[in-house]
Amino acid sequence: MDDRKPNPKQLVLWAIAGAFLAASICFVAILPIQKLPAHGSAVWDVAWSNRLQLAALTIPLALGLAVSLLAVRRFKRGFHDNIWTEADLEPVKVLVTNRIWLWASLALIVPPLVSIILNKNLAHPGAGGFICLALLPTQTAQHIQQLLTPKEKSTSVFANWQNYKPINSGHWGQPPVHPSE
């Protein structure tokens, strides 16, 4: 087995590229894909007549999510196992803090919104899902950025509850007394 450690920047790029591939269905969804003939109106007949559109939506979504989730999982495993130095992780920090991911996700939100507005179907049930998918690249970058951000130690009084004695009361089991009494 190869004992080389994976490049963290390359893993993050794969994770974000997979997220973009999954989010690309926002564009595919508005393409005029031809329906094929079907014989009947049952659920399977309708699905069969829309098989090209279903394939055009599910293939990029499945491949993109698989690539993104595998890359993120591998990055998390390497990060938690401390296989990279701070110098190795510095390019990753620069990459995930870039504002381009937010702008790219906002650009991906535009096609479903325009499609909804032009179709005059503001109550389209799948529109919310497309908008959430458009935010996937930004969510992936922010998730990795959150992993890289050091956790702050809490200085709160209640940070360590082990220093407090258990609550004891001499009134256990008695009915509550109203404050006005």
Rosetta silent file (secondary structure, phi, psi, omega in degrees, C-alpha in Angstrom):
SEQUENCE: MDDRKPNPKQLVLWAIAGAFLAASICFVAILPIQKLPAHGSAVWDVAWSNRLQLAALTIPLALGLAVSLLAVRRFKRGFHDNIWTEADLEPVKVLVTNRIWLWASLALIVPPLVSIILNKNLAHPGAGGFICLALLPTQTAQHIQQLLTPKEKSTSVFANWQNYKPINSGHWGQPPVHPSE
SCORE:     score description
SCORE:     0.000 S_00000001
   1 L     0.000  145.726 -178.842    0.000    0.000    0.000 S_00000001
   2 L   -77.493  126.271 -178.105    1.190    3.506   -0.746 S_00000001
   3 L   -95.043   10.214  178.021    2.185    5.384    2.438 S_00000001
   4 L   -68.631  141.197  176.220    2.128    8.834    0.842 S_00000001
   5 L   -84.859  143.507 -178.876   -0.086   11.297    2.599 S_00000001
   6 L   -69.471  152.033  178.042   -2.731   12.952    0.426 S_00000001
   7 L   -76.319  120.560 -176.192   -2.344   16.578   -0.560 S_00000001
   8 H   -64.363  -36.808 -179.781   -4.836   18.561    1.575 S_00000001
   9 H   -66.628  -38.555  178.800   -5.347   21.295   -1.034 S_00000001
  10 H   -65.300  -39.428  177.451   -6.060   18.687   -3.695 S_00000001
  11 H   -63.636  -41.437  179.910   -8.637   16.994   -1.429 S_00000001
  12 H   -67.246  -39.701  177.358  -10.375   20.313   -0.783 S_00000001
  13 H   -63.136  -40.163  176.435  -10.406   21.108   -4.505 S_00000001
  14 H   -63.825  -40.439  179.971  -11.989   17.694   -5.190 S_00000001
  15 H   -63.251  -44.545 -178.595  -14.573   18.314   -2.471 S_00000001
  16 H   -72.700  -37.111  177.136  -15.540   21.709   -3.878 S_00000001
  17 H   -63.872  -40.396  176.058  -15.471   20.446   -7.489 S_00000001
  18 H   -63.448  -39.200  177.327  -17.802   17.604   -6.509 S_00000001
  19 H   -64.356  -39.397  176.646  -20.102   20.099   -4.821 S_00000001
  20 H   -66.413  -38.052  177.256  -20.149   22.192   -8.006 S_00000001
  21 H   -63.087  -42.773  177.627  -20.925   19.107  -10.083 S_00000001
  22 H   -65.357  -39.165 -179.276  -23.847   18.302   -7.779 S_00000001
  23 H   -74.267  -14.091 -179.068  -24.986   21.924   -7.865 S_00000001
  24 L   -66.019  -13.809  178.110  -24.804   21.959  -11.660 S_00000001
  25 H   -66.990  -13.643  173.628  -28.237   20.376  -11.774 S_00000001
  26 H   -62.661  -34.600  176.610  -29.520   23.913  -11.174 S_00000001
  27 H   -80.357  -40.761 -177.477  -28.549   24.564  -14.803 S_00000001
  28 H   -64.043  -34.188 -176.466  -29.585   21.144  -16.087 S_00000001
  29 L   -64.194  -25.580 -177.815  -33.047   21.522  -14.558 S_00000001
  30 L   -96.762   -1.277  177.736  -33.894   24.485  -16.785 S_00000001
  31 L   -72.262  142.189  178.926  -32.700   22.876  -20.018 S_00000001
  32 L   -81.086   84.284 -179.983  -35.494   21.926  -22.428 S_00000001
  33 L   -89.172  130.412 -175.255  -34.952   18.157  -22.442 S_00000001
  34 L   -68.152  138.522  173.430  -37.402   16.312  -24.659 S_00000001
  35 L   -84.722  140.491  179.286  -39.897   13.927  -23.104 S_00000001
  36 L   -91.694  157.648 -177.658  -40.034   10.527  -24.669 S_00000001
  37 L   -65.563  145.000  177.107  -43.334    8.814  -25.516 S_00000001
  38 L  -133.760  152.648 -179.708  -45.063    6.819  -22.777 S_00000001
  39 L  -112.984   87.370  179.267  -48.049    4.498  -22.859 S_00000001
  40 L   130.624  178.811 -179.155  -50.163    5.325  -19.816 S_00000001
  41 L  -128.043   16.705  176.997  -50.276    7.761  -16.944 S_00000001
  42 L   -71.833  169.084 -177.162  -49.026    5.654  -14.046 S_00000001
  43 H   -58.985  -44.206 -178.244  -46.027    6.785  -12.024 S_00000001
  44 H   -68.800  -33.062  177.352  -43.648    4.444  -13.843 S_00000001
  45 H   -67.222  -41.636  178.284  -44.961    5.505  -17.242 S_00000001
  46 H   -66.817  -41.939  177.869  -44.404    9.175  -16.421 S_00000001
  47 H   -62.975  -39.197  179.439  -40.938    8.395  -15.043 S_00000001
  48 H   -65.963  -37.021  179.548  -40.135    6.417  -18.196 S_00000001
  49 H   -71.224  -22.844  179.683  -41.214    9.298  -20.419 S_00000001
  50 L  -104.170   21.583 -173.159  -38.943   11.636  -18.420 S_00000001
  51 H   -62.826  -33.002  178.133  -35.990    9.253  -18.274 S_00000001
  52 H   -66.856  -43.292  178.913  -33.632   11.598  -20.114 S_00000001
  53 H   -68.165  -39.806  177.308  -34.348   14.431  -17.716 S_00000001
  54 H   -62.299  -41.755  178.493  -34.106   12.124  -14.697 S_00000001
  55 H   -66.582  -40.180 -179.756  -30.735   10.830  -15.907 S_00000001
  56 H   -66.295  -23.859  178.167  -29.517   14.372  -16.600 S_00000001
  57 H   -90.724  -43.528 -172.235  -30.409   15.311  -13.009 S_00000001
  58 H   -78.906  -33.451 -177.482  -29.418   12.218  -11.060 S_00000001
  59 H   -65.240  -51.918  177.893  -26.063   11.385  -12.685 S_00000001
  60 H   -64.850  -35.441  179.843  -24.329   14.732  -11.909 S_00000001
  61 H   -64.116  -49.037 -178.509  -25.993   14.870   -8.502 S_00000001
  62 H   -65.884  -45.679  179.126  -24.899   11.359   -7.506 S_00000001
  63 H   -64.090  -44.047 -178.977  -21.375   11.693   -8.910 S_00000001
  64 H   -63.956  -45.365  179.002  -20.880   15.158   -7.426 S_00000001
  65 H   -65.124  -39.660  179.865  -22.115   14.204   -3.978 S_00000001
  66 H   -62.969  -48.343 -179.725  -20.023   11.024   -3.989 S_00000001
  67 H   -62.511  -46.376 -177.484  -16.824   12.848   -4.977 S_00000001
  68 H   -63.987  -48.795 -177.034  -17.456   15.696   -2.545 S_00000001
  69 H   -66.611  -38.670  177.620  -18.373   13.527    0.433 S_00000001
  70 H   -65.710  -41.450  179.237  -15.470   11.120   -0.099 S_00000001
  71 H   -66.944  -41.756  178.512  -12.969   13.976   -0.391 S_00000001
  72 H   -64.873  -42.137 -179.969  -14.336   15.735    2.691 S_00000001
  73 H   -63.489  -41.145  179.424  -14.290   12.486    4.668 S_00000001
  74 H   -68.230  -37.766  176.902  -10.694   11.801    3.643 S_00000001
  75 H   -64.785  -44.964 -179.867   -9.690   15.382    4.491 S_00000001
  76 H   -61.719  -41.992  179.933  -11.370   15.157    7.909 S_00000001
  77 H   -62.537  -44.801  178.778   -9.677   11.855    8.651 S_00000001
  78 H   -66.229  -37.837 -179.691   -6.271   13.283    7.724 S_00000001
  79 H   -67.300  -45.005 -179.093   -6.901   16.478    9.676 S_00000001
  80 H   -70.966  -25.009  176.823   -7.980   14.664   12.842 S_00000001
  81 L   -86.449   -0.131  178.462   -5.023   12.269   12.546 S_00000001
  82 L    54.278   48.494  179.297   -2.671   15.297   12.295 S_00000001
  83 L   -88.303   -7.536 -179.365   -0.872   14.024    9.200 S_00000001
  84 L  -116.147  149.200  175.918   -0.321   17.547    7.853 S_00000001
  85 L   -87.030  171.373  176.671    1.740   20.404    9.212 S_00000001
  86 H   -62.326  -34.220  178.779    0.494   23.969    9.504 S_00000001
  87 H   -66.584  -33.956  176.646    2.532   24.798    6.393 S_00000001
  88 H   -68.516  -33.856 -175.377    0.649   22.070    4.490 S_00000001
  89 H   -87.801  -11.694 -178.272   -2.702   23.474    5.614 S_00000001
  90 H   -61.405  -43.894  176.555   -1.946   27.140    4.889 S_00000001
  91 H   -63.523  -30.062  178.065   -2.897   26.939    1.161 S_00000001
  92 H   -68.105  -42.226  178.838   -6.134   25.221    2.174 S_00000001
  93 H   -61.121  -42.154  178.299   -6.983   28.045    4.565 S_00000001
  94 H   -64.353  -40.615 -178.141   -6.403   30.601    1.816 S_00000001
  95 H   -65.232  -47.005 -174.792   -8.512   28.560   -0.601 S_00000001
  96 H   -79.460  -17.269  176.829  -11.558   28.096    1.634 S_00000001
  97 L   -87.461   -2.168  179.109  -11.604   31.676    2.919 S_00000001
  98 L   -67.449  136.482 -177.928  -11.878   33.014   -0.638 S_00000001
  99 L   -76.203   -5.145 -178.405  -15.174   34.841   -1.250 S_00000001
 100 H   -62.768  -29.836 -177.916  -15.474   33.331   -4.752 S_00000001
 101 H   -66.813  -38.625  177.212  -17.386   30.341   -3.318 S_00000001
 102 H   -65.394  -45.653 -179.208  -20.158   32.601   -2.056 S_00000001
 103 H   -66.391  -36.470  178.224  -20.428   34.435   -5.379 S_00000001
 104 H   -66.381  -40.692  177.675  -20.391   31.183   -7.322 S_00000001
 105 H   -66.184  -39.962  177.124  -23.214   29.787   -5.201 S_00000001
 106 H   -63.276  -36.942  177.348  -25.214   32.966   -5.640 S_00000001
 107 H   -66.351  -31.980  177.916  -24.686   32.663   -9.405 S_00000001
 108 H   -74.405  -20.708  178.424  -26.013   29.100   -9.231 S_00000001
 109 H   -74.624  -28.256 -174.589  -29.161   30.312   -7.452 S_00000001
 110 H   -60.022  -47.220 -177.063  -30.087   32.589  -10.364 S_00000001
 111 H   -58.011  -46.261  178.073  -31.146   29.911  -12.933 S_00000001
 112 H   -65.496  -34.880  178.969  -33.821   28.256  -10.755 S_00000001
 113 H   -66.342  -43.798  178.522  -35.134   31.654   -9.675 S_00000001
 114 H   -63.612  -41.366  178.768  -35.348   32.892  -13.255 S_00000001
 115 H   -61.441  -42.550  179.532  -37.011   29.652  -14.302 S_00000001
 116 H   -64.538  -44.191 -177.689  -39.611   29.972  -11.547 S_00000001
 117 H   -67.432  -43.427 -178.458  -40.328   33.594  -12.405 S_00000001
 118 H   -70.373  -29.421  178.367  -40.557   32.997  -16.164 S_00000001
 119 H   -82.868   -5.622 -178.795  -42.793   29.960  -15.717 S_00000001
 120 L    54.868   35.209 -179.730  -45.087   31.972  -13.449 S_00000001
 121 L  -123.108   73.873 -175.155  -45.044   29.036  -11.085 S_00000001
 122 L   -70.337  -14.774 -179.928  -43.885   30.595   -7.843 S_00000001
 123 L  -101.434   30.078 -179.373  -45.072   27.596   -5.827 S_00000001
 124 L   -63.084  123.408 -173.172  -42.812   25.123   -7.658 S_00000001
 125 L   -68.713  -26.187 -177.927  -42.131   22.339   -5.134 S_00000001
 126 L   -90.145   -3.951 -175.142  -38.571   21.583   -6.277 S_00000001
 127 H   -64.511  -39.549  179.539  -37.330   25.169   -6.285 S_00000001
 128 H   -62.888  -38.313  178.483  -36.261   25.117   -2.651 S_00000001
 129 H   -65.864  -39.840  178.509  -34.175   22.013   -3.240 S_00000001
 130 H   -66.229  -37.998  179.541  -32.411   23.570   -6.192 S_00000001
 131 H   -68.018  -38.936  176.320  -31.621   26.678   -4.185 S_00000001
 132 H   -64.923  -39.075  177.727  -30.236   24.554   -1.334 S_00000001
 133 H   -66.533  -31.973  179.081  -28.133   22.600   -3.815 S_00000001
 134 H   -65.939  -25.123  179.151  -26.795   25.845   -5.249 S_00000001
 135 L   -86.402   -2.775 -176.571  -25.378   26.643   -1.825 S_00000001
 136 H   -58.448  -43.678  177.641  -23.539   23.303   -1.598 S_00000001
 137 H   -60.967  -41.011  178.083  -20.118   24.616   -2.765 S_00000001
 138 H   -66.280  -41.167  178.850  -20.234   27.410   -0.200 S_00000001
 139 H   -64.110  -38.087  178.892  -21.357   25.007    2.525 S_00000001
 140 H   -65.092  -46.588  179.263  -18.523   22.628    1.668 S_00000001
 141 H   -62.989  -40.308  179.804  -15.912   25.407    1.815 S_00000001
 142 H   -69.556  -33.806  177.400  -17.341   26.707    5.093 S_00000001
 143 H   -63.532  -44.052  178.879  -17.378   23.208    6.590 S_00000001
 144 H   -68.323  -38.597  177.672  -13.678   22.779    5.820 S_00000001
 145 H   -62.419  -38.500  178.328  -12.948   26.293    7.073 S_00000001
 146 H   -65.483  -36.935  176.410  -14.720   25.423   10.331 S_00000001
 147 H   -62.704  -39.468 -175.937  -12.526   22.334   10.690 S_00000001
 148 H   -78.671  -18.786 -178.675   -9.394   24.445   10.252 S_00000001
 149 L   -76.612  125.706  179.956  -10.479   27.147   12.697 S_00000001
 150 L   -66.340  142.695  179.322   -9.042   26.471   16.159 S_00000001
 151 L   -75.147  135.043  178.252  -11.602   25.957   18.866 S_00000001
 152 L   -86.390  138.868  176.526  -11.691   28.725   21.465 S_00000001
 153 L   -76.502  133.353  180.000  -11.554   27.732   25.102 S_00000001
 154 L   -78.389  133.216  177.307  -14.612   28.907   26.968 S_00000001
 155 L  -104.603   17.381 -178.253  -13.914   31.200   29.922 S_00000001
 156 L   -69.256  153.558  177.075  -17.486   30.993   31.125 S_00000001
 157 L   -63.567  -32.856 -175.690  -18.256   30.289   34.778 S_00000001
 158 L   -93.692   17.060 -177.016  -20.329   27.304   33.673 S_00000001
 159 L   -66.280  -36.319 -178.312  -17.637   25.794   31.441 S_00000001
 160 L  -121.643   97.761 -177.382  -16.829   23.014   33.902 S_00000001
 161 H   -74.667  -10.254 -177.902  -19.908   21.722   35.694 S_00000001
 162 H   -70.782  -16.256 -179.262  -17.872   19.096   37.535 S_00000001
 163 H   -83.627   -2.433 -176.799  -16.757   21.701   40.094 S_00000001
 164 L  -104.518  145.223  178.153  -20.294   22.202   41.409 S_00000001
 165 L   -75.708  155.984  176.408  -22.047   20.171   44.093 S_00000001
 166 L   -66.598  156.083 -179.516  -25.307   18.402   43.227 S_00000001
 167 L   -77.204  127.715  176.644  -28.544   20.232   43.952 S_00000001
 168 L  -122.156  143.403  179.054  -30.104   19.184   47.242 S_00000001
 169 L  -142.118  142.464  176.100  -33.474   20.209   48.544 S_00000001
 170 L   -86.890    2.778 -175.302  -35.367   19.443   51.716 S_00000001
 171 L  -113.469   21.362 -179.175  -38.673   19.833   49.831 S_00000001
 172 L   -62.812  133.825  175.725  -38.511   16.927   47.382 S_00000001
 173 L    88.129   -8.469  179.191  -41.951   15.427   46.746 S_00000001
 174 L   -85.581  150.824  178.263  -43.931   18.313   48.255 S_00000001
 175 L   -64.709  147.994 -179.566  -46.465   20.182   46.084 S_00000001
 176 L   -64.478  148.335  178.326  -45.157   23.434   44.625 S_00000001
 177 L  -102.430  129.273  179.006  -45.890   26.647   46.477 S_00000001
 178 L   -68.223  140.942 -176.810  -47.258   29.546   44.432 S_00000001
 179 L   -60.947  -23.968 -178.853  -45.036   32.658   44.678 S_00000001
 180 L   -78.096  -11.877 -178.952  -47.946   34.807   45.930 S_00000001
 181 L   -87.191    0.000    0.000  -48.362   32.653   49.047 S_00000001
